[in-house]
Amino acid sequence: MKNKTENASLGLKVYLFRKKLKNVLQSAFLFCIIAGLCFTILYPIVQLVPTIFSNIEDLGNPNVIWLPLEFSVTSFRAAIRFSMPEGIMTMIKSILYAGLIMSIQVFFSAMAGYSLARVKFLGHRLVFFLVILVFLVPRQSLLLAQYIYYSHFNAFGLLKLFTAAGEINLINKPITLIMLAVLGFGVQQSLFVFIFSQFFKNIPNELEEAALIDGCGFHKTYLKIMVPNAVPAISTVAVLSFVWNYGDTYFTSYFNKDGPYLSSTLARVFSAANKDFVLNAIKVWFNVPLATDFAFDAVKQAAVLIFLIPLLVVYFGAQKWLVENLENSGLVG
């Protein structure tokens, strides 16, 4: 009897030891994975410190590894002059533009998604297929047709009543980007329609039936019942739309290249063909006799950090809220 008790106690200790060892190994494995991912993400950012905070003349010095020899914000001063010719208003205009397009995309994508999810009209499956097709087809394949359409815009022939030519050129005008968003061809807008459609499909039919019994029509049901319940999808689409439109250089460069968009300005100023101009400007502005390619990279990286400020504010301000709403929006899971 005593031997059986000792064997049972020994077996229990072995089991607990194995379980504890398994948990320790799993924790160590997860720690290594997380540490590796953090290192991969943070290492390039840490490397920026000795670059963007160094004196222009110290760039390329092999003695500078992690800390600059002489702390300087010249790279940021140059980046501000290059990327924001109107000062802080350049960034404000970019934020307002992204906010305007975001509002339009949320408004029209929500209505389109609700119609595809809850209204059984003739050809609704074909329309849903076309929405997915637009998302899958590279947007470069649609560029030529869109460019020709807006460069010879005639509004289905109605402009013949108001203009002698019967058409107007909308290229390099901000109204073109607004029209793209209204017509459902904005930045990743087909994805937004899909998100709303999947979300509205998961809402119980009983809500609509109860609203109908209470006397709500189609539009009132949508505004009073569906929209308040679609806050997770609305917030998800709003954040994604703002981030993508704020950083867009594709539509802005083709349809309104002279617009006050910070992303387009950075792409234009810090292109490889403009390197000599940037370096010469640094020499003149800050009295730097020797400005090499390292200086060009430092100013460019500083400009990117300035560009990211609004996105970082959005991320840190809505991180937890966004993750929770992503799970409820139908985008993940």
Coordinates of C-alpha atoms in Angstrom, one line a residue:
M1 CA 0.0 0.0 0.0
K2 CA 2.8 2.3 0.9
N3 CA 4.6 1.5 -2.4
K4 CA 1.5 2.4 -4.4
T5 CA 1.2 5.7 -2.6
E6 CA 4.8 6.5 -3.2
N7 CA 4.5 5.5 -6.9
A8 CA 1.4 7.7 -7.3
S9 CA 3.1 10.6 -5.6
L10 CA 6.1 10.2 -7.8
G11 CA 3.9 9.9 -10.9
L12 CA 2.1 13.1 -9.9
K13 CA 5.4 15.0 -9.5
V14 CA 6.7 13.8 -12.9
Y15 CA 3.4 14.9 -14.5
L16 CA 3.6 18.3 -12.9
F17 CA 7.3 18.7 -13.8
R18 CA 6.5 17.8 -17.5
K19 CA 3.6 20.2 -17.5
K20 CA 5.7 23.0 -16.0
L21 CA 8.6 22.3 -18.4
K22 CA 6.2 22.4 -21.3
N23 CA 4.8 25.7 -20.3
V24 CA 8.3 27.1 -19.8
L25 CA 9.4 26.0 -23.2
Q26 CA 6.2 27.4 -24.8
S27 CA 6.8 30.7 -23.1
A28 CA 10.4 30.8 -24.1
F29 CA 9.5 30.0 -27.7
L30 CA 6.8 32.7 -27.8
F31 CA 9.2 35.2 -26.2
C32 CA 11.8 34.4 -28.9
I33 CA 9.3 34.9 -31.7
I34 CA 8.0 38.2 -30.2
A35 CA 11.5 39.5 -29.6
G36 CA 12.5 38.6 -33.1
L37 CA 9.5 40.4 -34.6
C38 CA 10.1 43.5 -32.4
F39 CA 13.8 43.5 -33.4
T40 CA 12.9 43.3 -37.1
I41 CA 10.4 46.2 -36.8
L42 CA 12.3 48.4 -34.4
Y43 CA 15.9 48.0 -35.7
P44 CA 15.4 50.2 -38.8
I45 CA 13.8 52.8 -36.7
V46 CA 16.6 52.8 -34.1
Q47 CA 19.1 53.0 -37.0
L48 CA 17.5 56.3 -38.0
V49 CA 18.6 58.1 -34.7
P50 CA 22.3 58.5 -35.6
T51 CA 21.3 59.5 -39.2
I52 CA 18.6 62.1 -38.8
F53 CA 20.0 63.7 -35.5
S54 CA 23.6 64.0 -36.7
N55 CA 25.3 67.0 -38.1
I56 CA 25.1 67.0 -41.9
E57 CA 28.9 67.0 -42.1
D58 CA 29.2 63.9 -39.8
L59 CA 27.0 61.7 -41.9
G60 CA 28.9 58.8 -43.3
N61 CA 31.4 58.9 -40.5
P62 CA 32.4 55.3 -39.6
N63 CA 32.8 56.2 -35.9
V64 CA 29.0 57.1 -35.6
I65 CA 27.2 53.9 -34.9
W66 CA 24.3 54.4 -32.4
L67 CA 24.8 58.0 -31.1
P68 CA 25.6 61.1 -33.1
L69 CA 28.9 62.9 -32.5
E70 CA 27.0 66.2 -32.4
F71 CA 23.3 66.4 -32.0
S72 CA 21.6 68.5 -34.7
V73 CA 18.1 69.0 -36.1
T74 CA 19.3 70.3 -39.5
S75 CA 17.9 67.3 -41.3
F76 CA 14.4 68.1 -39.9
R77 CA 14.7 71.8 -40.7
A78 CA 15.6 70.9 -44.3
A79 CA 12.8 68.3 -44.5
I80 CA 10.3 70.9 -43.3
R81 CA 11.4 73.4 -46.0
F82 CA 11.3 70.8 -48.7
S83 CA 8.1 69.0 -47.8
M84 CA 5.9 71.8 -46.4
P85 CA 6.4 74.9 -48.6
E86 CA 3.3 76.4 -47.0
G87 CA 4.4 75.5 -43.5
I88 CA 2.0 73.6 -41.3
M89 CA -0.9 74.4 -43.7
T90 CA 0.6 71.8 -46.1
M91 CA 0.0 69.0 -43.6
I92 CA -3.4 70.5 -42.5
K93 CA -4.6 70.5 -46.1
S94 CA -3.5 66.9 -46.6
I95 CA -5.3 65.9 -43.4
L96 CA -8.5 67.8 -44.5
Y97 CA -8.3 66.1 -48.0
A98 CA -8.0 62.7 -46.4
G99 CA -10.8 63.4 -44.0
L100 CA -13.1 64.6 -46.8
I101 CA -12.5 61.6 -49.0
M102 CA -12.8 59.3 -46.0
S103 CA -16.3 60.8 -45.2
I104 CA -17.4 60.3 -48.8
Q105 CA -16.1 56.8 -49.0
V106 CA -17.8 55.8 -45.7
F107 CA -21.1 57.4 -46.8
F108 CA -21.4 55.8 -50.2
S109 CA -19.7 52.5 -49.3
A110 CA -22.1 51.9 -46.5
M111 CA -25.1 52.5 -48.7
A112 CA -23.7 50.2 -51.4
G113 CA -22.8 47.5 -48.9
Y114 CA -26.3 47.6 -47.3
S115 CA -28.0 47.4 -50.7
L116 CA -25.9 44.4 -51.8
A117 CA -26.4 42.6 -48.5
R118 CA -30.1 43.2 -47.7
V119 CA -31.8 44.2 -51.0
K120 CA -32.5 41.4 -53.5
F121 CA -32.7 43.3 -56.8
L122 CA -32.3 41.9 -60.3
G123 CA -28.6 41.3 -60.9
H124 CA -27.4 41.9 -57.4
R125 CA -25.1 38.9 -57.6
L126 CA -23.6 40.3 -60.7
V127 CA -23.0 43.6 -59.0
F128 CA -21.4 42.0 -56.1
F129 CA -19.2 40.0 -58.4
L130 CA -18.1 43.3 -60.1
V131 CA -17.3 44.8 -56.8
I132 CA -14.9 41.9 -56.0
L133 CA -13.6 42.0 -59.6
V134 CA -12.7 45.7 -59.2
F135 CA -10.8 44.9 -56.0
L136 CA -8.9 42.1 -57.6
V137 CA -8.0 43.8 -60.9
P138 CA -4.9 46.0 -60.7
R139 CA -5.9 49.6 -60.7
Q140 CA -3.3 50.4 -63.3
S141 CA -5.4 48.5 -65.8
L142 CA -8.2 51.0 -65.2
L143 CA -6.0 54.1 -65.3
L144 CA -6.1 54.8 -69.1
A145 CA -9.9 54.6 -69.3
Q146 CA -10.3 56.8 -66.2
Y147 CA -7.8 59.3 -67.5
I148 CA -9.5 59.6 -70.9
Y149 CA -12.9 59.8 -69.3
Y150 CA -12.0 62.7 -67.0
S151 CA -9.8 64.6 -69.5
H152 CA -12.9 64.6 -71.9
F153 CA -15.6 64.7 -69.3
N154 CA -19.0 65.2 -70.9
A155 CA -21.5 64.0 -68.2
F156 CA -23.3 61.7 -70.5
G157 CA -23.6 64.4 -73.2
L158 CA -25.3 67.0 -70.9
L159 CA -22.4 69.4 -71.1
K160 CA -23.3 70.2 -74.7
L161 CA -26.2 72.3 -73.3
F162 CA -23.7 74.5 -71.3
T163 CA -20.4 74.5 -73.2
A164 CA -19.5 75.0 -76.9
A165 CA -17.0 72.1 -76.8
G166 CA -19.4 69.7 -75.1
E167 CA -16.8 68.5 -72.7
I168 CA -14.4 69.8 -70.0
N169 CA -11.0 68.7 -68.8
L170 CA -11.1 67.7 -65.1
I171 CA -7.5 66.5 -64.9
N172 CA -5.4 68.3 -62.3
K173 CA -8.5 69.4 -60.5
P174 CA -9.5 68.3 -56.9
I175 CA -13.1 67.6 -58.0
T176 CA -11.8 64.5 -59.9
L177 CA -10.7 62.8 -56.7
I178 CA -14.0 63.6 -55.1
M179 CA -15.9 62.2 -58.1
L180 CA -13.8 59.0 -58.0
A181 CA -14.9 58.5 -54.4
V182 CA -18.5 59.3 -55.1
L183 CA -18.6 56.8 -58.0
G184 CA -17.0 54.0 -56.0
F185 CA -13.5 54.1 -57.6
G186 CA -11.6 55.7 -54.7
V187 CA -8.6 54.2 -53.0
Q188 CA -9.5 50.6 -52.1
Q189 CA -13.2 51.6 -52.1
S190 CA -14.4 48.2 -53.4
L191 CA -12.8 46.6 -50.3
F192 CA -14.9 49.0 -48.2
V193 CA -18.1 48.1 -49.9
F194 CA -17.2 44.4 -49.3
I195 CA -16.6 45.1 -45.6
F196 CA -20.0 46.8 -45.2
S197 CA -21.7 44.1 -47.2
Q198 CA -20.3 41.3 -45.0
F199 CA -21.2 43.2 -41.9
F200 CA -24.8 43.9 -42.8
K201 CA -25.3 40.3 -43.8
N202 CA -24.6 39.2 -40.3
I203 CA -27.2 41.5 -38.8
P204 CA -30.4 39.5 -37.8
N205 CA -33.4 40.0 -40.1
E206 CA -35.6 40.4 -37.0
L207 CA -34.3 43.9 -36.6
E208 CA -35.6 44.9 -40.0
E209 CA -38.9 43.1 -39.3
A210 CA -39.4 44.8 -36.0
A211 CA -38.6 48.2 -37.6
L212 CA -41.1 47.5 -40.4
I213 CA -43.8 46.6 -37.8
D214 CA -43.1 49.9 -36.0
G215 CA -43.7 51.8 -39.2
C216 CA -40.2 52.4 -40.4
G217 CA -39.7 52.6 -44.2
F218 CA -36.6 51.4 -46.1
H219 CA -34.6 54.6 -45.6
K220 CA -35.6 55.1 -42.0
T221 CA -34.7 51.5 -41.2
Y222 CA -31.3 52.1 -42.7
L223 CA -30.6 55.4 -40.9
K224 CA -32.2 54.6 -37.5
I225 CA -31.4 50.8 -37.2
M226 CA -28.6 49.7 -39.4
V227 CA -26.2 52.7 -39.3
P228 CA -26.1 52.8 -35.5
N229 CA -25.4 49.0 -35.4
A230 CA -22.7 49.4 -38.0
V231 CA -20.3 51.5 -35.9
P232 CA -17.6 48.7 -35.9
A233 CA -17.6 48.6 -39.7
I234 CA -17.8 52.4 -40.0
S235 CA -14.9 53.0 -37.7
T236 CA -12.8 50.3 -39.4
V237 CA -13.4 51.7 -42.9
A238 CA -12.9 55.3 -41.6
V239 CA -9.5 54.6 -40.2
L240 CA -8.4 52.5 -43.3
S241 CA -9.7 55.1 -45.7
F242 CA -8.0 58.0 -43.9
V243 CA -4.6 56.2 -43.7
W244 CA -4.7 55.1 -47.4
N245 CA -5.9 58.4 -48.8
Y246 CA -3.4 60.4 -46.7
G247 CA -0.6 58.4 -48.0
D248 CA -1.8 58.0 -51.6
T249 CA 0.5 59.0 -54.4
Y250 CA -1.2 57.1 -57.2
F251 CA -4.5 58.9 -57.8
T252 CA -3.2 62.3 -56.6
S253 CA -0.2 62.2 -59.0
Y254 CA -2.4 61.4 -62.1
F255 CA -5.6 63.4 -61.4
N256 CA -4.4 66.3 -59.3
K257 CA -0.6 66.4 -59.4
D258 CA -0.4 70.1 -58.4
G259 CA -2.6 69.6 -55.3
P260 CA -1.4 70.4 -51.8
Y261 CA -0.8 66.7 -50.8
L262 CA 2.1 66.0 -48.5
S263 CA 2.5 62.5 -49.9
S264 CA 2.8 63.7 -53.5
T265 CA 5.2 66.5 -52.5
L266 CA 7.5 64.0 -50.8
A267 CA 7.5 61.7 -53.7
R268 CA 8.2 64.5 -56.1
V269 CA 10.9 66.3 -54.1
F270 CA 12.8 63.3 -53.0
S271 CA 12.9 61.4 -56.3
A272 CA 16.3 60.2 -57.5
A273 CA 16.2 62.7 -60.4
N274 CA 15.9 65.6 -57.8
K275 CA 18.9 64.6 -55.7
D276 CA 21.3 67.2 -57.0
F277 CA 18.7 70.0 -56.4
V278 CA 18.2 68.8 -52.8
L279 CA 21.9 68.6 -52.0
N280 CA 22.6 72.1 -53.5
A281 CA 19.8 73.6 -51.5
I282 CA 21.1 72.1 -48.3
K283 CA 24.6 73.6 -49.0
V284 CA 23.1 77.0 -49.6
W285 CA 20.5 77.1 -46.8
F286 CA 22.6 75.7 -44.0
N287 CA 26.1 76.7 -45.2
V288 CA 27.3 73.1 -45.5
P289 CA 30.3 72.9 -47.8
L290 CA 30.0 69.2 -48.3
A291 CA 26.6 67.5 -48.6
T292 CA 26.8 63.9 -49.8
D293 CA 24.2 61.2 -50.6
F294 CA 24.1 60.5 -46.9
A295 CA 22.7 64.0 -46.4
F296 CA 20.0 63.4 -49.0
D297 CA 19.0 60.1 -47.2
A298 CA 19.0 61.8 -43.8
V299 CA 16.7 64.6 -45.0
K300 CA 14.4 62.2 -46.8
Q301 CA 14.1 60.0 -43.7
A302 CA 13.3 63.0 -41.5
A303 CA 10.6 64.1 -44.0
V304 CA 9.1 60.6 -43.8
L305 CA 8.9 60.9 -40.0
I306 CA 7.2 64.2 -40.3
F307 CA 4.8 62.7 -42.7
L308 CA 4.0 59.9 -40.3
I309 CA 3.0 62.2 -37.4
P310 CA -0.8 62.3 -38.2
L311 CA -0.8 58.5 -38.7
L312 CA 0.9 57.9 -35.4
V313 CA -1.6 60.1 -33.7
V314 CA -4.4 58.1 -35.3
Y315 CA -2.8 54.8 -34.4
F316 CA -2.0 55.5 -30.7
G317 CA -5.3 57.3 -30.2
A318 CA -7.5 54.5 -31.7
Q319 CA -5.4 51.4 -31.4
K320 CA -7.5 49.4 -28.9
W321 CA -10.8 50.7 -30.3
L322 CA -9.7 49.8 -33.8
V323 CA -8.6 46.2 -33.0
E324 CA -11.9 45.5 -31.2
N325 CA -13.9 46.9 -34.1
L326 CA -11.8 44.9 -36.7
E327 CA -13.0 41.7 -35.0
N328 CA -16.6 42.8 -35.2
S329 CA -16.5 44.2 -38.7
G330 CA -16.1 40.9 -40.6
L331 CA -12.6 41.8 -41.8
V332 CA -10.9 39.2 -39.6
G333 CA -12.0 36.0 -38.0

